[in-house]
Coordinates of C-alpha atoms in Angstrom, one line a residue:
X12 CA 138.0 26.0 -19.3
X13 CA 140.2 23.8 -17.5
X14 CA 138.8 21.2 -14.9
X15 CA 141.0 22.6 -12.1
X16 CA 139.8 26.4 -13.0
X17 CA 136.0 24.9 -12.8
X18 CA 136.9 23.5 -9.2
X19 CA 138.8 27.0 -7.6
X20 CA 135.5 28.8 -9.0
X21 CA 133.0 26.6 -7.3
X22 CA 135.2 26.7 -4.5
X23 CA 135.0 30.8 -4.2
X24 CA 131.4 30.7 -4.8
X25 CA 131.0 28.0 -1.9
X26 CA 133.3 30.3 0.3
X27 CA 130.7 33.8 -0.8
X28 CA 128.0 31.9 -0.3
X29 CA 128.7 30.6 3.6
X30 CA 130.4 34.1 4.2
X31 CA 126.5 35.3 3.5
X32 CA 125.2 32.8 5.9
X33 CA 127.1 33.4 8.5
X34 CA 126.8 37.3 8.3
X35 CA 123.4 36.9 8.5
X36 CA 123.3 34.6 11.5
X37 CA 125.6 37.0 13.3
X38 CA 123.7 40.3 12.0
X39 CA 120.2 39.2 11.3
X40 CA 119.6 35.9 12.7
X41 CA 116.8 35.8 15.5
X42 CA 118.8 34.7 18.3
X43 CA 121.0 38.0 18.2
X44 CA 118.1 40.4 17.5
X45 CA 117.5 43.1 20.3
X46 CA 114.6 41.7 22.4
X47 CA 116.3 38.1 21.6
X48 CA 114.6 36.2 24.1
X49 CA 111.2 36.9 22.6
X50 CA 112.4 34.2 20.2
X51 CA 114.0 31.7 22.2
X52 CA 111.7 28.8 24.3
X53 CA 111.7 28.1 27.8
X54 CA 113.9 24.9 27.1
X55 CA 116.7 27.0 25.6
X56 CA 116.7 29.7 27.9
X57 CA 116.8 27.0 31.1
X58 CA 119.7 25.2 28.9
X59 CA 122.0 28.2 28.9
X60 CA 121.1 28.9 32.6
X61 CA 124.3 27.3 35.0
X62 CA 122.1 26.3 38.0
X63 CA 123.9 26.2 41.4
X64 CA 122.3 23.5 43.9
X65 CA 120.7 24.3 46.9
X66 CA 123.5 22.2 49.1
X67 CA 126.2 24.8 48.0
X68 CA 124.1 28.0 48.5
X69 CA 122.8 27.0 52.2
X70 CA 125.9 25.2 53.2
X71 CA 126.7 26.5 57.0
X72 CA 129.0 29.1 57.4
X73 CA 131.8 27.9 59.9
X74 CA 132.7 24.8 61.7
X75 CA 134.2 24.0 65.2
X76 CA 135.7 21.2 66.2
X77 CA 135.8 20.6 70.3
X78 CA 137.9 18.4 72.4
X79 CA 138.4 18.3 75.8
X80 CA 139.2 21.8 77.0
X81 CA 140.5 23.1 73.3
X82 CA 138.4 23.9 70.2
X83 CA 138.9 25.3 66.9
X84 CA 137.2 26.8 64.1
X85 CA 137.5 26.8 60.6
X86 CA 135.5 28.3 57.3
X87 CA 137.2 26.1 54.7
X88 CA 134.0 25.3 52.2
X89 CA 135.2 22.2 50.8
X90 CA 135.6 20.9 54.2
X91 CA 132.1 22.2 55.3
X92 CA 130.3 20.5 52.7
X93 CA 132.3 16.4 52.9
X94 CA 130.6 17.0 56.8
X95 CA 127.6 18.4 56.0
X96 CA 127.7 15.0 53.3
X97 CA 128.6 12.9 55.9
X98 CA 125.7 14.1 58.3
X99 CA 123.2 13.8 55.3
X100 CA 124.7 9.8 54.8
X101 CA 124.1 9.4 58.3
X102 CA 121.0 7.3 60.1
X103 CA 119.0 8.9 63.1
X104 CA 116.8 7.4 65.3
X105 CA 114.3 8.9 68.4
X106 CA 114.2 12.4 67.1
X107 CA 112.6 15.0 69.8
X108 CA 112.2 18.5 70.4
X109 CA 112.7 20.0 73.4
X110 CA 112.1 23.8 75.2
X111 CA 114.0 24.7 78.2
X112 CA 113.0 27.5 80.7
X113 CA 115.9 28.5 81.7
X114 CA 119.4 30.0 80.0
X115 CA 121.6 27.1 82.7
X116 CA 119.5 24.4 81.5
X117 CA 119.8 25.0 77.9
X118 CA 123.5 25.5 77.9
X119 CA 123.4 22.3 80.0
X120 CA 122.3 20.2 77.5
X121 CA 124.2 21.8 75.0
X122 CA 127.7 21.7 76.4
X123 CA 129.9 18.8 74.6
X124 CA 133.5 17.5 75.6
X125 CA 134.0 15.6 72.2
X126 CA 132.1 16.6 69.0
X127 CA 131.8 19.3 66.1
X128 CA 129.4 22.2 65.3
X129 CA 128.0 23.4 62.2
X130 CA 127.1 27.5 62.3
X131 CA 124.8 30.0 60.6
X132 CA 124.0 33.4 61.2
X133 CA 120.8 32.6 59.2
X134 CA 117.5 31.2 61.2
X135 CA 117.6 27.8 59.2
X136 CA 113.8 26.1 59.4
X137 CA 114.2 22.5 60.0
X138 CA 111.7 21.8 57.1
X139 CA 114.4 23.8 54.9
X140 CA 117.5 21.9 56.1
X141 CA 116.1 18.3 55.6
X142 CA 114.6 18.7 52.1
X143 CA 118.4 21.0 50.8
X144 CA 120.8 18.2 52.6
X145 CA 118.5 15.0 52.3
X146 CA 118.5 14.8 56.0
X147 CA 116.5 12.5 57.9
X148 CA 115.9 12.8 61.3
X149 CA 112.7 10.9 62.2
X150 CA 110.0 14.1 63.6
X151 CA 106.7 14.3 63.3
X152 CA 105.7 17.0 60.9
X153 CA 103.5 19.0 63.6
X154 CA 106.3 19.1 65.6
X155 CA 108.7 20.3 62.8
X156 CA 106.2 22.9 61.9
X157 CA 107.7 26.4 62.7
X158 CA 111.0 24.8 64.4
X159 CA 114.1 26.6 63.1
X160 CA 117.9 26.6 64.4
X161 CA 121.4 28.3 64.1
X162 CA 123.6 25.3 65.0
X163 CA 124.5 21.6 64.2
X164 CA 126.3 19.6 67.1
X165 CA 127.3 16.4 66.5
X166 CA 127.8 15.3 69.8
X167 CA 130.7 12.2 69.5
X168 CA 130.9 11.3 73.0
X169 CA 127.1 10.2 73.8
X170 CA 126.4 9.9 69.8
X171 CA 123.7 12.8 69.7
X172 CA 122.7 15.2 66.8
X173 CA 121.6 18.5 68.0
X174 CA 119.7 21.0 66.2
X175 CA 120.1 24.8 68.5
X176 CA 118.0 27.6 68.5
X177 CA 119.7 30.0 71.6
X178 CA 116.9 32.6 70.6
X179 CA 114.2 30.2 71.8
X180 CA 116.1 27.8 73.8
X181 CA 115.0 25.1 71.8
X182 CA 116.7 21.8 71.2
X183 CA 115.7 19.3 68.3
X184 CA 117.8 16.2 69.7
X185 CA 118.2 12.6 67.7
X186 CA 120.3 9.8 68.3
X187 CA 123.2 9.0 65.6
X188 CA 124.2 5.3 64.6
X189 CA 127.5 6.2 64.1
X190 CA 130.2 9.1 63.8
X191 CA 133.1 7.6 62.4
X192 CA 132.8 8.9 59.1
X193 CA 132.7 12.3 60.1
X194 CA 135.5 11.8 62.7
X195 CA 137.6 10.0 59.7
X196 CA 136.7 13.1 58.1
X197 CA 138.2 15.3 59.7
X198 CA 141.3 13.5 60.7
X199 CA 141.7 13.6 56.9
X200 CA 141.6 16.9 55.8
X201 CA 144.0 20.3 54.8
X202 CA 141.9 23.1 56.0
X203 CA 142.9 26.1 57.9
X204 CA 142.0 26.5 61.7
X205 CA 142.3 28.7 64.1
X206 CA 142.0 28.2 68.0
X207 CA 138.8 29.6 69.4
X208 CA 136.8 29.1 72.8
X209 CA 133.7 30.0 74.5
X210 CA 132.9 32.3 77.4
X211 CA 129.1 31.5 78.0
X212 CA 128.7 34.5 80.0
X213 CA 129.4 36.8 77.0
X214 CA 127.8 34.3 74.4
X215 CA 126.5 30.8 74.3
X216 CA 126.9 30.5 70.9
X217 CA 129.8 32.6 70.3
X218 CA 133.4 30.7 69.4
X219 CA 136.0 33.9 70.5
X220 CA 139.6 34.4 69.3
X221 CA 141.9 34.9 72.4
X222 CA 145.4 35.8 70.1
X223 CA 145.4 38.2 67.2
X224 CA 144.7 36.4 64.1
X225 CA 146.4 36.8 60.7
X226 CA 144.4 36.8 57.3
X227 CA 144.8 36.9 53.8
X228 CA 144.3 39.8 51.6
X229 CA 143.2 39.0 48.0
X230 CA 142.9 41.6 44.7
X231 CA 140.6 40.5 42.0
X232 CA 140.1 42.5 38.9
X233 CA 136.5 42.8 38.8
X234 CA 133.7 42.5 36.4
X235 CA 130.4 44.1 35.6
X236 CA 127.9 41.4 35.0
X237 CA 125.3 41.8 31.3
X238 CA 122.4 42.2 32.9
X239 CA 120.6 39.1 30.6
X240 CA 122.0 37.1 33.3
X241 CA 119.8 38.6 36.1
X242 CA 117.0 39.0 33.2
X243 CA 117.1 35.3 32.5
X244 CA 117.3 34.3 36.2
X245 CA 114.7 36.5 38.0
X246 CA 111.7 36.4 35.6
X247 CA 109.5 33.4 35.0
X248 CA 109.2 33.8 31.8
X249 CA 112.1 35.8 30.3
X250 CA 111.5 34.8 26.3
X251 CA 107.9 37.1 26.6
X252 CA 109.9 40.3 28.2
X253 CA 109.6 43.8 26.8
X254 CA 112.4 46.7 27.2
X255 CA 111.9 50.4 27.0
X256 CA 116.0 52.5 27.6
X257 CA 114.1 56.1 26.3
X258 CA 116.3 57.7 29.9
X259 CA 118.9 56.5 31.7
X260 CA 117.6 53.1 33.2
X261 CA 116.7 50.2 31.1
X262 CA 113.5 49.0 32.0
X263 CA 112.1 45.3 31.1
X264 CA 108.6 44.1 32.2
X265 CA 106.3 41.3 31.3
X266 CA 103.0 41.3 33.0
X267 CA 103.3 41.5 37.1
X268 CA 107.1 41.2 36.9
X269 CA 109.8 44.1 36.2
X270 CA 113.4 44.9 36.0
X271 CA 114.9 48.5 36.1
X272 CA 119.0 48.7 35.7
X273 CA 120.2 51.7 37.0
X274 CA 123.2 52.3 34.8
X275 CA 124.8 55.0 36.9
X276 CA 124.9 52.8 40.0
X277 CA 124.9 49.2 38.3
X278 CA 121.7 48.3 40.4
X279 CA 119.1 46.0 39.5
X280 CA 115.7 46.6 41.0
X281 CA 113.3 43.4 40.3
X282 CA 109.7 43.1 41.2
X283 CA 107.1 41.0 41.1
X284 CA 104.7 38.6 43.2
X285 CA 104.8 34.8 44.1
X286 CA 101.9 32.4 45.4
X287 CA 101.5 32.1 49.0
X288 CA 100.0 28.3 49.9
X289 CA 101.1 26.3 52.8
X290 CA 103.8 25.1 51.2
X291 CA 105.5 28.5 51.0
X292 CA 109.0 28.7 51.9
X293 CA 111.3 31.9 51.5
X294 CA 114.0 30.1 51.4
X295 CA 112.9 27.6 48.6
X296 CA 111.0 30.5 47.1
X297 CA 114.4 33.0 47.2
X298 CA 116.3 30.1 46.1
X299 CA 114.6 29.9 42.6
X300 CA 115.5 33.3 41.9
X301 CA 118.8 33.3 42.3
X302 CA 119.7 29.3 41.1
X303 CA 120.1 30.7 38.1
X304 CA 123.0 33.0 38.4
X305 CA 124.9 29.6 38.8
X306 CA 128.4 30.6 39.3
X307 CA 128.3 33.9 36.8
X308 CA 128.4 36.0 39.3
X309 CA 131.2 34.6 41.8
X310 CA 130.3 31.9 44.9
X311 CA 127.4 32.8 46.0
X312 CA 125.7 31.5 49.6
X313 CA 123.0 32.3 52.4
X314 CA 124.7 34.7 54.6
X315 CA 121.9 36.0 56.8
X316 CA 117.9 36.2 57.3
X317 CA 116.0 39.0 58.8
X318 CA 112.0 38.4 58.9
X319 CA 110.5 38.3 55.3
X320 CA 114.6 39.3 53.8
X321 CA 117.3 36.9 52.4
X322 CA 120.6 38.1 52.2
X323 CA 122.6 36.2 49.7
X324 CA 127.0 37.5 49.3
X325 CA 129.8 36.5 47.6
X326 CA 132.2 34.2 49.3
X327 CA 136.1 34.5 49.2
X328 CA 137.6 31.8 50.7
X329 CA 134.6 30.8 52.6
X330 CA 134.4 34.5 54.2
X331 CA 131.5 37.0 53.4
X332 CA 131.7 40.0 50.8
X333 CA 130.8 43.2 52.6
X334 CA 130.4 46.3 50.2
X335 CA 129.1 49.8 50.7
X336 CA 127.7 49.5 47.3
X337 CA 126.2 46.7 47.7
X338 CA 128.7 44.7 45.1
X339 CA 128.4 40.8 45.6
X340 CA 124.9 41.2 47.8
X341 CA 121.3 40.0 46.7
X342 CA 118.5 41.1 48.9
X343 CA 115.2 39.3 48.3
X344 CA 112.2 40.8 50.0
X345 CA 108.8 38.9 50.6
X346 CA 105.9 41.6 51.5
X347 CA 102.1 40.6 52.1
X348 CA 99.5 42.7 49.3
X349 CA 96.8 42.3 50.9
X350 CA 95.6 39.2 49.2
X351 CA 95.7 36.1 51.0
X352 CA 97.0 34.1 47.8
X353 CA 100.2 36.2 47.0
X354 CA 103.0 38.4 48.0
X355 CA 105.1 40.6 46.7
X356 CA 108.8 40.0 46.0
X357 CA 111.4 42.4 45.5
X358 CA 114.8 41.5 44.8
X359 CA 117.6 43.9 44.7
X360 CA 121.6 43.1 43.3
X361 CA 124.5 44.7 41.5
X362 CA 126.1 44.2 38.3
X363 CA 129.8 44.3 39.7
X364 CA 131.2 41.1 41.0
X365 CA 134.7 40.0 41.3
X366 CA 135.9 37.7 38.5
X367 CA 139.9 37.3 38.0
X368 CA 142.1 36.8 41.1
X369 CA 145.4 38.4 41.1
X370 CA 148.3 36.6 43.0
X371 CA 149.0 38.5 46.8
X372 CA 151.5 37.7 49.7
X373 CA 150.3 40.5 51.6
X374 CA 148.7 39.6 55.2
X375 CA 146.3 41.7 57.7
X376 CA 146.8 40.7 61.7
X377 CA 143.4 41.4 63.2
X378 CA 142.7 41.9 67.1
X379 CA 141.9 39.0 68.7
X380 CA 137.5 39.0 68.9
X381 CA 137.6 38.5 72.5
X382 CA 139.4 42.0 73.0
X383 CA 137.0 43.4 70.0
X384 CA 134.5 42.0 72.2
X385 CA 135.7 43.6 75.8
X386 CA 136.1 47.1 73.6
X387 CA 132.9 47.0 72.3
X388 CA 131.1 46.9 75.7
X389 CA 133.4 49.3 77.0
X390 CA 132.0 51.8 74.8
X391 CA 128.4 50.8 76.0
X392 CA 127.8 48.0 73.7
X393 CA 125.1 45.8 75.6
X394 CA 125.5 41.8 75.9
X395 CA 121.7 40.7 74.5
X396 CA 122.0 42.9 71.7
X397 CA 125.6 41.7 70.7
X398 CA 124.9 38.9 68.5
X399 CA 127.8 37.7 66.6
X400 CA 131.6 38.3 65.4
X401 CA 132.8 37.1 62.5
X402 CA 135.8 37.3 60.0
X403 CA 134.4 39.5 56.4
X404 CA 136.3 41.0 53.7
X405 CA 135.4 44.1 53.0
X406 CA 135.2 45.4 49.4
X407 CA 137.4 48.1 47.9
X408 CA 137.8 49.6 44.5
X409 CA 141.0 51.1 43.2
X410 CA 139.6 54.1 41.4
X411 CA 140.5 53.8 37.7
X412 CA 142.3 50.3 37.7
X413 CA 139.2 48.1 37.9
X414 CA 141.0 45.8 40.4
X415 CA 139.5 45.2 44.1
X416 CA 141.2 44.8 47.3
X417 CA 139.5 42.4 49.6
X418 CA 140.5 43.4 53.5
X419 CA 140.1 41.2 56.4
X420 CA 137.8 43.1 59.2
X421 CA 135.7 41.7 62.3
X422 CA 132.4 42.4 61.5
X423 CA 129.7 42.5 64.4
X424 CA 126.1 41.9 63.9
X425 CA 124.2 44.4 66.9
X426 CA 120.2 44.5 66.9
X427 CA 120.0 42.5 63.9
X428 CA 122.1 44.7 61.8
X429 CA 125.8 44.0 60.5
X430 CA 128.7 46.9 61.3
X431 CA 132.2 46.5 60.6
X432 CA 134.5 46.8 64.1
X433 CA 135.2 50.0 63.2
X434 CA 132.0 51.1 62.2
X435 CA 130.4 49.8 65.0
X436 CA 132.5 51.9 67.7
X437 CA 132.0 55.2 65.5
X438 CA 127.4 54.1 66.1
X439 CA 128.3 53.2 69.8
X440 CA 130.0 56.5 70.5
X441 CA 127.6 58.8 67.8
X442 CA 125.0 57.1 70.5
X443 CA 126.2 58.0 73.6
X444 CA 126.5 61.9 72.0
X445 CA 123.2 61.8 71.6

């Protein structure tokens, strides 16, 4: 036999023997087994897991900037988070908090001729904030104890930080060494604002739109999320996880935890129970649920809080997701037991998201929020239970095309739950039938 012959024969049985190989890595190999992450360690598991930081999943929702007699507002993340930087890099001194009796003396302390503001629609604790942003304004820790806020002034003009709480009209005040950072900030900057102002009798912390304002709409084709992604994110310990798909949910439990995917609806219903010590924070506590979802299932922040409930949506453009299915929303629910050393956590989500954008000219001119505002208490909305206006996009399939349509709406939040304008005049009216 010829030396070259000897060679393309060793050569085939090389190339049979590593086609074996790799059929049996893809076929029979342990890490593609069903019930795969029986095999895998904790180490590999947290490797493949794209954690998103804290910073970019509590960053505040909306900034303003105010200057003499004009402000404006904008929602433009990337903006948002060089300030929120830039308040972190800053150095505080004679840190206080204050409670005011009266509505005129709050908004009296609050009211600012130069300066920004940082909003949420979340009840941010104080505690919270510092530890996310690195923070540090000098309080004692008794006095920071159970203090939470809505907004972040920077005051320029008498060089004051300001942390607001309307509900309680509470003030955590601290002096700033300096604000030209943030002002060089935003002198440098491309973001997107709009002119807004405040009428204190209708809202204190309210920024209102006095011209119609014109939006983006976006298309996306969307996506439904594998559901290893939720599995791998929600339970402590997802390589010890057992399944059982005999009907037409797939359930997965491991001890005091569970996981039910409703196929039909593309739900995910988790459960299970968390220590309570005086440490306990839902925020840092919700937080480690959902770190792990990383940017798999679209930008992800803290849009409200409600009590014991997170409510974590999908971002477009730095505007909220709102969905009447729920798509791009996690709920996470904390719940007493009855045992002083735990509670129970349930944590509800969807597997559709919105992955691919798809390029749109199209534009939606919205009413100006001042004149949703004067309509809404024409038709017997009440001023203390109106409690914000914002900009959301509002989620809608194209049946059979798996593409989304994201529409520009006001959205109103009214005793403590969120309506779109629309959907809020149809309650207000349904309510006076009654």
């Amino acid at each position: 036999m010829k030396i070259s012959e000897r060679f393309v024969r060793f050569g085939l049985i090389l190339m049979i023997a590593v086609s074996f190989y790799l059929t049996y890595l893809i076929w029979l190999g342990p890490t593609n087994r069903d019930g795969t992450v029986e095999n895998q360690t904790d180490t590999e598991i947290q490797e493949n897991l794209n954690y998103k930081e804290a910073s970019d999943i509590f960053l505040p929702l909306r900034l303003a900037r105010i200057q003499e007699d004009s402000a404006a507002e904008t929602n433009t993340e990337s903006l948002i988070r060089k300030v929120q930087e830039e308040v972190a890099d800053a150095r505080y001194t004679d840190g206080q908090i204050r409670s005011y009796h009266t509505r005129e003396e709050f908004l009296e302390q609050s009211r600012m001729t130069d300066g920004i503001e940082l909003a949420y629609t979340a009840n941010m604790p104080i505690t919270d904030y510092m530890e996310t942003f690195h923070v540090n304004v000098p309080i004692e820790d008794q006095e920071a104890e159970g203090f939470s806020f809505f907004r972040v002034q920077l005051d320029f003009a008498r060089k004051k930080i300001r942390l607001l709480n309307s509900q309680t009209q509470t003030i955590l005040e601290a002096t700033i060494s300096s604000v030209t950072n943030i002002e060089n900030t935003l002198e440098d900057n491309s973001a997107e604002w709009i002119d807004v102002f405040r009428d204190e009798y209708l809202s204190s912390s309210q920024f209102f739109t006095s011209e119609p304002v014109k939006l983006k709409m976006y298309s996306y084709i969307s996506s439904t999320r594998p559901y290893t992604i939720f599995r791998d994110s929600f339970f402590s310990n997802p390589k010890n996880i057992r399944s059982s798909d005999g009907t037409a949910n797939l359930n997965l439990y491991d001890g005091s935890e569970s996981m039910t995917i409703q196929q039909n609806r593309q739900q995910v219903d988790f459960r299970g129970s968390v220590p309570l010590d005086e440490q306990f924070s839902i925020y840092e506590t919700s937080y480690r649920y959902i770190r792990g979802l990383g940017t798999n299932y679209g930008s992800m922040r803290l849009f409200d809080q409600k009590e014991q409930m997170m409510d974590y949506r999908i971002f477009v453009e730095g505007f909220p997701i709102f969905s009447e299915q729920d798509e791009g929303r996690i709920m996470v629910q904390f719940s007493e037991i009855g045992q002083t050393s735990q509670a129970n956590v349930e944590i509800t989500a969807n597997l559709n998201t919105i992955q691919v954008p798809i390029p749109s000219d199209q534009e939606v001119e919205l009413p100006a929020s001042y004149d949703v505002a004067q309509t809404l208490y024409g038709n017997g909305a009440e001023v203390g239970r109106l409690e914000a206006i914002i900009v959301g996009y509002s989620w809608k399939n194209l049946q059979d095309t798996g593409v989304v349509d994201l529409q520009p709406d006001w959205y109103i939040e009214y005793d403590d739950a969120w309506y779109s304008y629309e959907g809020l005049l149809k309650h207000l009216q349904e309510g006076e039938e009654q």
